[in-house]
Coordinates of C-alpha atoms and ligand atoms in Angstrom, one line a residue:
M1382 CA -46.6 -54.4 -31.9
P1383 CA -46.2 -51.3 -32.4
E1384 CA -44.7 -49.2 -29.4
V1385 CA -47.1 -47.0 -27.5
K1386 CA -45.2 -44.5 -24.8
D1387 CA -47.7 -45.3 -21.8
Q1388 CA -47.6 -49.7 -22.7
P1389 CA -45.0 -51.3 -20.8
I1390 CA -42.6 -53.2 -22.3
V1391 CA -42.3 -55.5 -19.6
K1392 CA -45.0 -56.4 -17.3
A1393 CA -44.2 -58.8 -14.7
V1394 CA -47.8 -59.7 -12.7
N1395 CA -47.3 -61.3 -9.2
V1396 CA -44.6 -63.1 -9.9
F1397 CA -43.8 -66.3 -7.6
K1398 CA -40.5 -68.5 -7.3
A1399 CA -39.2 -70.9 -4.6
F1400 CA -35.9 -73.4 -4.8
K1401 CA -36.9 -75.6 -2.1
D1402 CA -37.6 -73.8 1.0
V1403 CA -35.8 -70.9 -0.4
K1404 CA -38.9 -67.9 -1.5
A1405 CA -37.3 -66.2 -3.8
L1406 CA -39.5 -64.1 -5.4
S1407 CA -43.2 -63.7 -3.2
G1408 CA -45.5 -61.7 -5.8
V1409 CA -43.6 -59.6 -8.2
D1410 CA -45.1 -57.0 -10.0
L1411 CA -43.1 -54.6 -12.4
E1412 CA -43.8 -52.8 -15.4
I1413 CA -41.2 -51.4 -17.5
F1414 CA -42.0 -48.4 -20.1
P1415 CA -39.8 -47.7 -23.2
S1416 CA -36.7 -45.7 -22.9
E1417 CA -36.9 -45.6 -19.6
F1418 CA -34.1 -46.6 -17.2
T1419 CA -35.0 -48.6 -14.2
A1420 CA -32.6 -50.2 -11.1
L1421 CA -33.8 -53.1 -9.0
L1422 CA -32.4 -52.3 -5.7
G1423 CA -31.6 -54.3 -3.3
P1424 CA -29.2 -56.2 -0.9
N1425 CA -27.7 -59.6 -1.6
G1426 CA -30.1 -62.7 -1.6
A1427 CA -33.0 -60.0 -2.7
G1428 CA -34.5 -62.0 -5.6
K1429 CA -33.0 -59.6 -8.1
T1430 CA -31.3 -62.2 -10.3
T1431 CA -34.1 -64.7 -10.3
L1432 CA -36.3 -61.8 -11.3
V1433 CA -34.3 -60.6 -14.0
E1434 CA -34.0 -64.4 -15.1
I1435 CA -37.1 -64.8 -15.4
I1436 CA -37.6 -61.6 -17.5
E1437 CA -34.9 -63.3 -19.6
G1438 CA -36.8 -66.3 -20.2
I1439 CA -33.8 -68.3 -18.5
Q1440 CA -35.7 -69.0 -15.4
F1441 CA -39.6 -69.9 -14.9
P1442 CA -41.7 -68.8 -12.2
D1443 CA -44.0 -70.7 -10.1
S1444 CA -46.9 -68.9 -10.6
G1445 CA -47.3 -65.1 -12.0
E1446 CA -47.0 -64.0 -15.2
I1447 CA -44.3 -62.0 -17.7
T1448 CA -44.9 -60.8 -21.1
L1449 CA -42.0 -58.6 -22.9
F1450 CA -43.3 -56.1 -25.6
G1451 CA -46.8 -57.8 -24.9
K1452 CA -45.8 -60.9 -25.5
H1453 CA -45.5 -64.3 -23.6
W1454 CA -42.1 -66.6 -23.7
N1455 CA -43.7 -69.4 -24.7
G1456 CA -43.7 -69.6 -28.5
N1457 CA -42.0 -66.5 -29.2
K1458 CA -38.6 -67.3 -27.5
D1459 CA -36.4 -66.3 -31.0
E1460 CA -38.3 -62.7 -31.8
L1461 CA -38.0 -62.2 -27.9
Y1462 CA -34.4 -63.0 -28.1
R1463 CA -33.9 -60.6 -31.0
Q1464 CA -34.7 -57.7 -29.3
I1465 CA -33.4 -58.0 -25.9
G1466 CA -29.0 -58.0 -24.8
L1467 CA -28.3 -59.5 -21.6
S1468 CA -25.5 -59.4 -19.1
F1469 CA -25.2 -61.9 -16.2
Q1470 CA -23.5 -60.8 -13.0
E1471 CA -20.6 -63.1 -13.7
T1472 CA -19.4 -63.3 -17.2
K1473 CA -17.2 -66.0 -18.4
F1474 CA -14.8 -65.7 -21.7
E1475 CA -12.6 -67.4 -23.7
D1476 CA -9.1 -66.2 -22.3
K1477 CA -7.3 -67.0 -25.2
L1478 CA -9.6 -64.8 -27.8
S1479 CA -8.8 -60.8 -28.1
V1480 CA -11.5 -58.4 -27.4
A1481 CA -12.0 -58.0 -31.0
E1482 CA -12.1 -61.9 -31.3
T1483 CA -14.6 -62.4 -28.8
L1484 CA -16.9 -59.8 -30.5
K1485 CA -16.3 -61.2 -33.7
L1486 CA -17.3 -64.6 -32.7
F1487 CA -20.1 -63.1 -30.9
A1488 CA -21.3 -61.0 -33.7
S1489 CA -21.5 -64.3 -36.1
F1490 CA -23.9 -66.3 -33.7
Y1491 CA -26.3 -62.8 -34.8
G1492 CA -24.9 -62.8 -38.8
L1493 CA -23.8 -59.4 -38.0
D1494 CA -20.4 -58.6 -39.7
K1495 CA -16.9 -56.5 -38.8
S1496 CA -18.5 -53.1 -39.1
R1497 CA -20.7 -53.9 -36.0
V1498 CA -17.6 -55.3 -33.8
D1499 CA -16.0 -51.6 -34.5
E1500 CA -19.4 -49.8 -33.8
I1501 CA -19.5 -51.5 -30.5
M1502 CA -15.6 -51.3 -29.8
N1503 CA -16.0 -47.4 -30.2
I1504 CA -19.5 -47.9 -27.8
V1505 CA -17.9 -49.6 -25.0
N1506 CA -14.5 -47.6 -25.7
L1507 CA -12.7 -50.9 -25.9
E1508 CA -10.8 -50.0 -29.3
E1509 CA -7.0 -49.7 -27.3
K1510 CA -7.7 -53.3 -26.5
R1511 CA -8.6 -54.5 -29.6
K1512 CA -5.9 -56.6 -29.8
A1513 CA -5.4 -57.6 -25.6
Y1514 CA -6.1 -61.1 -25.1
V1515 CA -9.5 -61.6 -22.7
V1516 CA -7.3 -62.6 -19.5
N1517 CA -5.5 -59.8 -19.8
L1518 CA -8.3 -57.1 -19.3
S1519 CA -9.2 -55.2 -15.8
G1520 CA -12.1 -56.0 -14.0
G1521 CA -13.9 -52.3 -15.8
Q1522 CA -12.8 -53.8 -19.2
R1523 CA -14.4 -57.0 -18.9
Q1524 CA -17.6 -55.7 -17.9
K1525 CA -17.7 -53.1 -21.0
L1526 CA -16.8 -56.4 -23.3
A1527 CA -20.0 -58.0 -21.7
L1528 CA -21.8 -54.5 -22.1
G1529 CA -20.5 -54.7 -25.7
I1530 CA -21.4 -58.1 -26.5
A1531 CA -25.1 -57.4 -24.8
L1532 CA -25.3 -54.5 -27.4
L1533 CA -24.4 -56.7 -30.2
N1534 CA -27.8 -57.1 -31.5
S1535 CA -28.7 -53.6 -31.0
P1536 CA -31.4 -54.8 -28.3
K1537 CA -34.3 -52.5 -27.5
L1538 CA -34.3 -53.3 -23.9
L1539 CA -31.1 -54.0 -22.0
I1540 CA -31.1 -55.9 -19.1
L1541 CA -28.1 -55.9 -16.9
D1542 CA -27.2 -58.2 -13.5
E1543 CA -24.9 -55.8 -11.3
P1544 CA -22.8 -54.9 -14.2
T1545 CA -20.4 -52.7 -11.5
T1546 CA -20.2 -54.8 -9.1
G1547 CA -16.6 -55.2 -7.6
L1548 CA -15.3 -52.3 -9.6
D1549 CA -13.3 -49.6 -8.4
P1550 CA -15.4 -45.8 -8.6
T1551 CA -13.6 -44.7 -11.3
A1552 CA -14.2 -48.2 -13.5
R1553 CA -18.4 -47.4 -12.7
R1554 CA -18.1 -44.4 -13.3
E1555 CA -16.8 -45.3 -17.2
I1556 CA -19.6 -47.8 -17.4
W1557 CA -22.3 -45.2 -16.4
A1558 CA -20.9 -42.8 -19.0
I1559 CA -22.0 -45.2 -21.6
L1560 CA -24.9 -46.1 -20.3
H1561 CA -25.7 -42.3 -20.6
A1562 CA -25.0 -42.1 -24.1
L1563 CA -27.0 -45.2 -24.8
K1564 CA -30.1 -43.8 -23.3
K1565 CA -29.6 -40.1 -25.3
N1566 CA -28.2 -41.1 -28.8
Q1567 CA -30.1 -44.6 -29.2
G1568 CA -33.3 -44.5 -26.6
T1569 CA -32.7 -47.8 -25.2
S1570 CA -34.7 -49.1 -22.5
M1571 CA -32.8 -50.5 -19.6
I1572 CA -33.2 -53.1 -16.3
L1573 CA -30.5 -53.0 -14.3
T1574 CA -29.5 -54.9 -10.7
T1575 CA -27.6 -53.5 -8.3
H1576 CA -26.7 -52.8 -4.6
Y1577 CA -25.5 -49.5 -5.2
M1578 CA -27.8 -46.6 -4.2
E1579 CA -25.7 -44.3 -6.0
E1580 CA -25.9 -46.4 -9.0
A1581 CA -29.7 -46.5 -8.8
E1582 CA -29.5 -42.8 -8.2
N1583 CA -27.0 -41.5 -10.9
L1584 CA -28.4 -43.7 -14.1
C1585 CA -32.2 -44.7 -13.5
D1586 CA -35.7 -42.9 -13.8
K1587 CA -37.3 -45.8 -12.0
I1588 CA -35.8 -47.2 -9.0
V1589 CA -37.6 -50.6 -7.6
I1590 CA -36.9 -51.4 -4.1
I1591 CA -36.6 -54.9 -3.8
D1592 CA -36.3 -57.4 -0.5
K1593 CA -36.5 -60.8 0.6
G1594 CA -38.6 -61.4 -3.0
K1595 CA -40.9 -58.7 -2.5
V1596 CA -41.1 -54.8 -3.8
L1597 CA -41.3 -52.6 -1.1
A1598 CA -41.2 -49.7 -3.0
K1599 CA -41.1 -48.3 -6.5
G1600 CA -41.1 -44.6 -8.3
T1601 CA -38.7 -42.0 -9.3
L1602 CA -36.5 -40.8 -6.6
E1603 CA -38.5 -37.6 -6.3
Q1604 CA -41.4 -40.2 -5.9
L1605 CA -40.2 -42.6 -3.4
I1606 CA -38.5 -40.0 -0.8
S1607 CA -42.1 -37.8 -1.0
D1608 CA -43.9 -41.0 -0.6
S1609 CA -41.7 -41.5 2.7
N1610 CA -43.2 -38.4 4.2
T1611 CA -39.1 -37.4 5.0
S1612 CA -36.7 -35.8 3.1
E1613 CA -34.3 -34.8 5.6
I1614 CA -31.7 -36.0 8.0
I1615 CA -30.4 -35.3 11.8
Q1616 CA -27.3 -37.4 12.8
F1617 CA -25.7 -37.3 16.2
K1618 CA -23.9 -38.9 18.4
V1619 CA -25.1 -38.9 22.3
A1620 CA -22.4 -39.5 25.2
D1621 CA -25.0 -40.4 27.4
R1622 CA -28.1 -42.1 26.3
N1623 CA -30.0 -41.9 29.9
L1624 CA -30.2 -38.5 29.3
F1625 CA -31.7 -38.2 26.0
P1626 CA -34.7 -36.7 26.9
D1627 CA -38.0 -37.8 25.1
I1628 CA -38.9 -36.1 21.8
S1629 CA -41.8 -38.1 20.5
N1630 CA -43.7 -34.8 20.8
F1631 CA -41.7 -32.5 18.1
S1632 CA -44.3 -32.4 15.6
D1633 CA -41.7 -32.5 12.8
L1634 CA -40.3 -35.6 13.8
R1635 CA -41.0 -38.6 11.2
E1636 CA -38.4 -40.9 12.8
I1637 CA -36.3 -41.7 15.5
Q1638 CA -33.8 -44.4 14.8
W1639 CA -31.0 -45.9 17.3
E1640 CA -27.8 -47.7 16.7
E1641 CA -26.9 -49.6 19.8
T1642 CA -23.5 -49.9 19.9
T1643 CA -22.7 -46.7 18.9
N1644 CA -25.4 -44.3 20.2
L1645 CA -25.7 -43.0 16.9
V1646 CA -29.5 -40.9 16.3
T1647 CA -30.6 -40.4 13.5
L1648 CA -33.6 -38.4 13.3
H1649 CA -35.8 -37.9 9.9
V1650 CA -38.1 -34.6 10.2
A1651 CA -39.4 -32.5 8.1
N1652 CA -37.7 -29.4 8.3
T1653 CA -34.4 -29.0 9.5
S1654 CA -33.9 -25.5 10.1
A1655 CA -37.3 -25.8 12.3
F1656 CA -36.6 -28.4 13.9
L1657 CA -32.8 -28.3 14.9
P1658 CA -33.2 -25.1 17.6
E1659 CA -35.8 -26.9 19.6
L1660 CA -33.5 -29.7 19.7
I1661 CA -30.5 -28.3 20.8
T1662 CA -32.5 -26.4 23.5
R1663 CA -33.6 -29.4 24.9
L1664 CA -30.6 -31.5 24.9
N1665 CA -28.9 -28.1 26.9
N1666 CA -32.0 -28.0 28.8
E1667 CA -31.0 -32.0 30.0
G1668 CA -27.7 -31.3 30.2
C1669 CA -27.5 -34.4 27.4
K1670 CA -24.0 -34.1 25.4
I1671 CA -23.8 -34.6 21.4
S1672 CA -21.3 -35.0 18.9
E1673 CA -21.1 -35.0 14.9
L1674 CA -23.9 -33.6 14.7
R1675 CA -24.5 -33.8 10.6
C1676 CA -27.3 -32.8 8.8
R1677 CA -28.3 -33.9 5.3
Y1678 CA -31.1 -34.7 2.3
V1679 CA -32.4 -38.5 2.7
T1680 CA -31.1 -41.3 0.4
L1681 CA -31.9 -44.5 -0.7
D1682 CA -30.2 -46.2 1.9
D1683 CA -32.1 -44.1 4.3
L1684 CA -35.1 -45.4 3.0
F1685 CA -34.3 -48.9 2.8
I1686 CA -33.2 -48.7 6.3
R1687 CA -36.5 -47.3 7.6
M1688 CA -38.3 -50.0 5.5
T1689 CA -36.5 -52.9 7.0
G1690 CA -34.1 -52.3 9.8
R1691 CA -30.9 -53.2 7.8
K1692 CA -28.3 -51.2 5.5
L1693 CA -28.7 -52.0 1.7
T1694 CA -24.7 -53.5 1.9
D1695 CA -25.0 -55.6 5.0
Ligands
ADP2115 N1 -30.3 -72.3 -8.1 C1 -31.3 -71.8 -6.4 N2 -31.0 -72.7 -5.9 C2 -31.4 -72.9 -4.2 N3 -31.9 -71.6 -3.9 C3 -31.7 -69.9 -5.3 C4 -31.2 -70.5 -6.3 N4 -31.6 -69.5 -7.1 C5 -31.6 -68.3 -6.4 N5 -31.2 -68.7 -4.6 C6 -32.2 -68.3 -3.1 O1 -33.1 -67.5 -4.1 C7 -32.3 -65.8 -3.2 C8 -32.7 -64.6 -3.8 O2 -31.4 -64.8 -4.8 P1 -31.0 -64.5 -6.1 O3 -32.1 -64.1 -6.9 O4 -29.4 -64.7 -6.4 O5 -30.7 -62.8 -5.1 P2 -29.9 -61.4 -5.3 O6 -29.4 -61.6 -7.2 O7 -30.8 -60.2 -4.8 O8 -28.9 -61.5 -4.7 C9 -31.3 -66.4 -2.6 O9 -32.0 -66.6 -1.2 C10 -31.0 -67.4 -2.8 O10 -29.9 -67.8 -2.1
MG2116 MG1 -27.6 -61.3 -7.9

């Protein structure tokens, strides 16, 4: 099928999947467009792996429909596998093979030669490790190898399940740089699952927030923030909650959240510079002491807490 910019290359419609009484996916709709990077962002157990494995044709939905490049898995397996590249949440390698040997082995499955192996080592920045045994690689290097394997067949669509979970910030940024370069140089499309909001924000054009098998929100970061009708956060701790005044009639207040154990207050407001002087005056009038006052822009974690009452990383 010729690729048309506004035709989705992945379309999931009303997908349900249960494991006995665990509802892993409860009516998920998803569209991925060419050359876009999409993050499936959600906490552990949200249903991310189940969803990507259904897209990958590894698991099958109880109901609902999946198409890739306009085709169903049924009857199109070989063709679809040629167009996608996968990396799993955990990849088992043969410890006694070197990096180059591992890539050569996978390259042979696709009928690719040594030159492609060299190209891949260059793309994922593993040339220095070409002779190293896989068992001796760091976590970040293993993830780069897994990414290299996913890229061998020059896929149009890359699907990565938690590619940076457990990596240190430096290794994480190195993976991000490789993915940014792929997007820029090869126009690859990507679906990536993560529970790191920074990863979704830094890498992806579209963000799909998923929890308990349902899509809670989707769009660009700007759309998610503007749909939430809040962009600014004021946070502080209250010494004595009994003295905290009723501010529910403040016109710019969108939401107030209390963290019970620490008496940390989070206010979602429309306009900090208008809100803050009024707030401070009211607190002073009531003799309500506060500490650790901070003002900042809203993050995906704030939106997630607002939607679910929990943090992404809880
Ligand atoms: N093979 C399985 N058998 C039973 N329960 C499963 C299986 N796979 C996933 N689940 C359950 O489905 C839910 C979603 O899991 P998963 O898709 O792995 O979430 P995530 O990748 O977002 O952490 C979880 O409650 C998980 O325990
Ligand atoms: Mg998972």
